[in-house]
Structure formats: C-alpha cells, structure tokens
Tab-separated table of C-alpha atoms in Angstrom:
chain	number	residue	atom	x	y	z
A	1	MET	CA	-94.421	24.376	57.956
A	2	LYS	CA	-91.384	26.309	56.642
A	3	PHE	CA	-92.425	25.924	53.012
A	4	LEU	CA	-96.118	26.554	53.180
A	5	GLU	CA	-97.331	28.021	49.839
A	6	LYS	CA	-93.981	27.473	48.269
A	7	HIS	CA	-93.862	25.656	44.896
A	8	ILE	CA	-90.998	23.301	44.390
A	9	LEU	CA	-89.841	21.404	41.252
A	10	ILE	CA	-87.645	18.289	41.703
A	11	THR	CA	-86.090	16.161	39.051
A	12	GLY	CA	-85.356	12.516	39.710
A	13	CYS	CA	-88.317	12.431	42.216
A	14	ALA	CA	-89.246	8.779	41.804
A	15	SER	CA	-86.414	7.283	43.899
A	16	GLY	CA	-83.470	7.825	46.102
A	17	ILE	CA	-82.511	11.334	47.036
A	18	GLY	CA	-85.089	12.980	44.810
A	19	LEU	CA	-87.908	10.909	46.459
A	20	ALA	CA	-86.642	11.862	49.971
A	21	GLN	CA	-86.471	15.450	49.031
A	22	THR	CA	-90.067	15.301	47.640
A	23	ARG	CA	-91.379	13.853	50.885
A	24	ALA	CA	-89.389	16.346	52.992
A	25	PHE	CA	-90.778	19.471	51.221
A	26	LEU	CA	-94.357	17.978	51.229
A	27	SER	CA	-94.045	17.481	55.095
A	28	GLU	CA	-93.223	21.204	55.414
A	29	GLY	CA	-96.266	22.260	53.490
A	30	ALA	CA	-94.991	22.834	50.038
A	31	LYS	CA	-96.646	22.099	46.678
A	32	VAL	CA	-94.154	19.818	44.868
A	33	TYR	CA	-93.880	19.145	41.082
A	34	GLY	CA	-91.893	16.034	40.390
A	35	VAL	CA	-90.208	15.020	37.182
A	36	ASP	CA	-88.818	11.440	36.434
A	37	ARG	CA	-88.462	9.128	33.427
A	38	SER	CA	-89.641	6.265	35.697
A	39	GLU	CA	-93.103	5.801	36.925
A	40	MET	CA	-94.031	7.150	40.359
A	41	LYS	CA	-94.973	4.150	42.459
A	42	GLU	CA	-96.530	5.780	45.448
A	43	ASN	CA	-99.302	8.324	46.012
A	44	LEU	CA	-97.872	11.276	47.908
A	45	GLY	CA	-101.110	13.226	48.181
A	46	GLU	CA	-102.863	16.146	46.529
A	47	GLN	CA	-100.005	18.617	46.997
A	48	PHE	CA	-97.821	16.441	44.755
A	49	HIS	CA	-97.994	16.717	40.937
A	50	PHE	CA	-96.066	14.128	38.932
A	51	PHE	CA	-94.885	14.574	35.284
A	52	GLN	CA	-93.258	11.486	33.659
A	53	GLY	CA	-90.679	12.585	31.076
A	54	ASP	CA	-87.076	13.398	30.248
A	55	ALA	CA	-85.740	16.614	31.801
A	56	SER	CA	-83.057	16.682	28.926
A	57	ASP	CA	-85.852	16.830	26.272
A	58	GLU	CA	-86.371	20.467	25.250
A	59	ARG	CA	-89.925	19.952	24.108
A	60	PHE	CA	-90.944	18.236	27.260
A	61	VAL	CA	-89.371	20.925	29.454
A	62	ASN	CA	-91.034	23.735	27.546
A	63	GLU	CA	-94.374	22.092	27.816
A	64	LEU	CA	-93.808	21.540	31.488
A	65	SER	CA	-93.020	25.204	32.006
A	66	GLU	CA	-96.557	26.007	30.583
A	67	LYS	CA	-98.092	23.795	33.218
A	68	ILE	CA	-96.257	25.259	36.175
A	69	GLU	CA	-97.230	28.892	36.620
A	70	LYS	CA	-95.222	29.666	39.792
A	71	LEU	CA	-91.891	28.280	41.051
A	72	ASP	CA	-89.893	29.169	44.160
A	73	ILE	CA	-87.363	26.470	44.348
A	74	LEU	CA	-85.741	24.170	41.771
A	75	CYS	CA	-83.959	21.041	42.779
A	76	ASN	CA	-81.938	19.532	39.928
A	77	THR	CA	-81.491	16.082	41.494
A	78	ALA	CA	-81.735	13.607	38.627
A	79	GLY	CA	-78.429	11.971	37.476
A	80	VAL	CA	-76.849	8.697	36.365
A	81	LEU	CA	-73.662	6.818	37.197
A	82	ASP	CA	-70.946	5.420	34.841
A	83	ASP	CA	-69.963	2.223	36.800
A	84	TYR	CA	-66.646	3.865	37.705
A	85	LEU	CA	-65.188	3.310	34.236
A	86	PRO	CA	-61.776	4.779	33.353
A	87	LEU	CA	-61.160	6.497	30.104
A	88	GLU	CA	-59.805	3.483	28.236
A	89	LYS	CA	-63.158	1.545	28.956
A	90	THR	CA	-65.453	4.466	28.260
A	91	SER	CA	-67.078	4.612	24.804
A	92	PHE	CA	-67.853	7.968	23.245
A	93	SER	CA	-71.494	7.012	23.374
A	94	LEU	CA	-71.298	6.445	27.182
A	95	TRP	CA	-69.465	9.740	27.623
A	96	GLN	CA	-72.264	11.625	25.701
A	97	THR	CA	-74.923	9.829	27.644
A	98	ILE	CA	-73.594	10.744	31.044
A	99	LEU	CA	-72.937	14.367	30.216
A	100	HIS	CA	-76.347	14.615	28.507
A	101	ASN	CA	-78.149	13.280	31.566
A	102	ASN	CA	-76.094	14.931	34.271
A	103	LEU	CA	-75.398	18.292	32.678
A	104	ASP	CA	-77.627	19.054	29.677
A	105	SER	CA	-80.806	18.388	31.578
A	106	MET	CA	-79.702	20.837	34.376
A	107	PHE	CA	-78.828	23.519	31.920
A	108	LEU	CA	-82.098	23.178	30.043
A	109	ILE	CA	-84.609	22.979	32.936
A	110	THR	CA	-82.799	25.792	34.833
A	111	LYS	CA	-82.779	28.128	31.783
A	112	VAL	CA	-86.517	27.457	31.019
A	113	PHE	CA	-87.592	27.966	34.606
A	114	LEU	CA	-85.262	30.807	35.557
A	115	PRO	CA	-87.780	33.583	34.824
A	116	LYS	CA	-90.202	32.121	37.353
A	117	ILE	CA	-87.485	31.684	40.006
A	118	LEU	CA	-86.239	35.326	39.437
A	119	GLN	CA	-89.814	36.541	39.926
A	120	ALA	CA	-89.986	34.585	43.244
A	121	GLN	CA	-86.422	35.535	44.276
A	122	GLY	CA	-86.082	31.887	45.067
A	123	ALA	CA	-83.453	29.223	45.071
A	124	ILE	CA	-81.762	26.663	42.859
A	125	LEU	CA	-80.087	23.561	44.328
A	126	ASN	CA	-78.013	21.423	41.993
A	127	MET	CA	-76.930	17.820	42.814
A	128	SER	CA	-73.234	17.573	42.417
A	129	SER	CA	-71.059	14.864	44.170
A	130	ILE	CA	-67.805	14.274	45.909
A	131	ALA	CA	-66.874	13.352	42.353
A	132	GLY	CA	-67.418	17.054	41.614
A	133	MET	CA	-64.791	17.944	44.207
A	134	VAL	CA	-62.109	15.287	43.925
A	135	ALA	CA	-61.202	12.317	41.752
A	136	GLY	CA	-62.094	8.754	42.789
A	137	GLY	CA	-65.850	9.217	43.347
A	138	GLY	CA	-66.793	7.901	39.919
A	139	GLY	CA	-65.483	7.084	36.494
A	140	ILE	CA	-64.127	9.629	33.944
A	141	SER	CA	-67.511	10.494	32.585
A	142	TYR	CA	-69.268	10.885	35.923
A	143	THR	CA	-66.490	12.789	37.521
A	144	THR	CA	-66.279	15.242	34.604
A	145	SER	CA	-70.015	15.833	34.619
A	146	LYS	CA	-70.124	16.517	38.335
A	147	HIS	CA	-67.122	18.830	38.172
A	148	ALA	CA	-69.134	20.695	35.501
A	149	VAL	CA	-72.227	20.805	37.757
A	150	SER	CA	-70.120	22.501	40.522
A	151	GLY	CA	-68.767	25.066	38.051
A	152	PHE	CA	-72.234	25.687	36.567
A	153	SER	CA	-73.599	26.294	40.077
A	154	LYS	CA	-70.835	28.680	41.008
A	155	GLN	CA	-71.173	30.796	37.859
A	156	LEU	CA	-74.954	30.835	38.053
A	157	ALA	CA	-74.758	31.902	41.713
A	158	LEU	CA	-72.549	34.810	40.753
A	159	ASP	CA	-74.868	35.819	37.989
A	160	MET	CA	-77.962	35.592	40.115
A	161	ALA	CA	-76.679	37.085	43.317
A	162	PRO	CA	-77.818	40.694	42.417
A	163	GLU	CA	-81.242	39.292	41.788
A	164	ASN	CA	-81.542	37.824	45.290
A	165	VAL	CA	-81.691	34.280	43.946
A	166	HIS	CA	-79.341	31.881	45.744
A	167	VAL	CA	-77.736	28.931	44.035
A	168	LEU	CA	-76.030	26.058	45.758
A	169	ALA	CA	-74.764	22.692	44.881
A	170	ILE	CA	-74.818	19.657	47.153
A	171	ALA	CA	-71.871	17.177	46.911
A	172	PRO	CA	-72.844	13.981	48.576
A	173	GLY	CA	-70.586	11.001	49.322
A	174	ALA	CA	-71.808	7.521	49.769
A	175	ILE	CA	-75.647	7.588	49.858
A	176	GLU	CA	-77.605	4.358	49.873
A	177	THR	CA	-80.026	4.688	46.852
A	178	PRO	CA	-81.326	2.452	44.131
A	179	MET	CA	-78.783	4.062	41.772
A	180	ASN	CA	-75.953	2.291	43.515
A	181	ARG	CA	-77.847	-0.934	44.439
A	182	LYS	CA	-75.199	-2.900	42.572
A	183	ASP	CA	-72.598	-1.905	45.155
A	184	PHE	CA	-74.598	-3.854	47.803
A	185	GLU	CA	-75.668	-6.773	45.731
A	186	GLU	CA	-72.736	-7.805	43.511
A	187	ASN	CA	-69.849	-9.876	44.930
A	188	GLY	CA	-71.568	-10.151	48.245
A	189	GLY	CA	-71.653	-6.410	48.716
A	190	GLU	CA	-67.862	-6.096	48.481
A	191	MET	CA	-67.966	-2.619	46.949
A	192	ALA	CA	-70.461	-1.223	49.553
A	193	ARG	CA	-68.247	-2.538	52.391
A	194	SER	CA	-65.168	-1.068	50.771
A	195	VAL	CA	-66.740	2.361	50.433
A	196	ALA	CA	-67.949	2.414	54.000
A	197	GLU	CA	-64.489	1.467	55.220
A	198	GLU	CA	-62.906	4.254	53.170
A	199	THR	CA	-65.408	6.760	54.543
A	200	PRO	CA	-64.042	8.312	57.838
A	201	MET	CA	-67.520	7.915	59.470
A	202	LYS	CA	-67.460	4.191	58.332
A	203	ARG	CA	-71.031	4.153	56.941
A	204	TRP	CA	-73.169	5.123	53.989
A	205	ALA	CA	-75.776	7.902	54.588
A	206	LYS	CA	-79.471	7.668	53.884
A	207	PRO	CA	-81.332	9.834	51.354
A	208	GLU	CA	-83.425	11.335	54.154
A	209	GLU	CA	-80.236	12.887	55.518
A	210	VAL	CA	-79.567	14.654	52.261
A	211	ALA	CA	-83.263	15.738	52.232
A	212	ARG	CA	-82.959	17.370	55.613
A	213	LEU	CA	-79.844	19.274	54.372
A	214	THR	CA	-81.912	20.311	51.328
A	215	LEU	CA	-84.590	21.880	53.364
A	216	PHE	CA	-82.091	24.169	55.138
A	217	LEU	CA	-80.238	25.058	51.907
A	218	ALA	CA	-83.450	25.996	50.112
A	219	SER	CA	-84.516	28.259	52.987
A	220	GLU	CA	-83.982	31.883	53.504
A	221	ASP	CA	-81.527	31.058	56.323
A	222	ALA	CA	-79.064	29.764	53.656
A	223	LYS	CA	-79.417	32.615	51.214
A	224	TYR	CA	-76.003	34.221	52.026
A	225	MET	CA	-74.263	30.861	51.338
A	226	THR	CA	-74.872	31.282	47.616
A	227	GLY	CA	-72.196	29.787	45.378
A	228	SER	CA	-71.155	27.141	47.847
A	229	VAL	CA	-70.710	23.517	46.995
A	230	VAL	CA	-71.799	21.851	50.230
A	231	THR	CA	-70.104	18.553	50.909
A	232	PHE	CA	-72.094	15.771	52.671
A	233	ASP	CA	-69.725	12.879	52.672
A	234	GLY	CA	-68.960	11.574	56.144
A	235	GLY	CA	-65.452	13.220	55.952
A	236	TRP	CA	-64.497	11.657	52.581
A	237	THR	CA	-63.008	14.912	51.173
A	238	THR	CA	-61.054	15.622	54.308
A	239	LYS	CA	-58.724	12.804	53.641
C-alpha cells in the first residue's frame, strides 16, 4: 500500500488512461478524487469521490478546491485529439478547442490546487504525448498543445524544485483507449495496424501499463527525476 492516506486528484478519470490511473492508486490505498465531463459508469468504492464537470471551467475548479481539503498528487490526464488534421484543414475554432482542453485546463487546475500540493510537498504529473516530443503523433493543434504541456511541465518543475514538489510529464505513444477507438474501427482498423507497424515494438500499449508507470513517477522514488518528460512509446521516438 504505497499510497495509503495519500490524496490524489485525477482529471479524465472516466475512461482510458485516467480510469486506469484511478484504479491503480485505489489499489495502493489512496483516496482518489476524479474529475470528468462524462459520467462515471462504475462504482470504484468508498475511497473514490467523483465530480462531474469541466476542468477548464474556472468556477467549477474553484468550487472543487473548496471540497478537497488535502491534496498530495495531481494527475492532469484529461485531453482530446484533433483527428491528425494539418494546418490547412484546421479551423480556428478547432485550434482553440484543442488548446483550451489540453492546456488551459491544466494551467487552471494546477494553479488552483498548487497551494495544497506545496503544503504536502507532493507531485504533479502532466499527460503529454510523443506529439509533445516530435512531429507526426497528431495534427497541428494536438502537437502544438502537447509541446506546450511539456514546456509547462519543465518550467513548473524548475519553479517548484526548491519547494520539494516534483513535476513530471508522461509522453505516451500508441495507447489503446476509447479516445482513439476510431483508429481500430474505421476502414477495418487500417490506422491501428499502421501505427502498430510503425512502432518498433509492433504493438499498442494498454492504459494499465501507463498507470503502473504513473505509480512510480508519483512516488518519492522518482522525486529526483523532476522536470523529465518520460517517454512511454514502444521505441517510437528512437527512430
């Protein structure tokens, strides 16, 4: 029970990586607060507290902060894709939507909860992507937003290091989640097969694999890694 009596906040908890992270922390004894726009479809027990709402809504986040008195670890996991659209096919509205969801929400919830994390000398884990490391992992909006997440994480890590708060970004590659279900369903799953073939390990990872990495990165054992953007991509960025 590595996280017994620890209080964790996870955005995007209702599915995919966020749900896997939620289950993993609960299995290690933590009390988990989950945020998602979508409904939570399963009962995860009395140590889990769900708040349905938009993490990019300032009023919602401020009200949430009043309900959560103590926080040790923040996992900014929520995010959206842009269907791999290039600049010429990206509307300004889509650009704003992707950056708002992937970046503004992270800024807002981190800023509001930072005093609690400072008090706990805890950890902040931000979900970046291989699209935050190299081009080709998404469209123009998504790639821009994830590069910004990586930069945000590095600067925040530098600022927080003297306070003994460690900040890390996780940069996953191909992870099989509901967010990329279309890759498996459209055109007979051609996109999913193509991505697997281009990945040196020749497969997609499962959300539970990212969750296990998260447990380590959130622990005291990873504190000296602060500022790192940790790739988890089956070798994609080694190419």
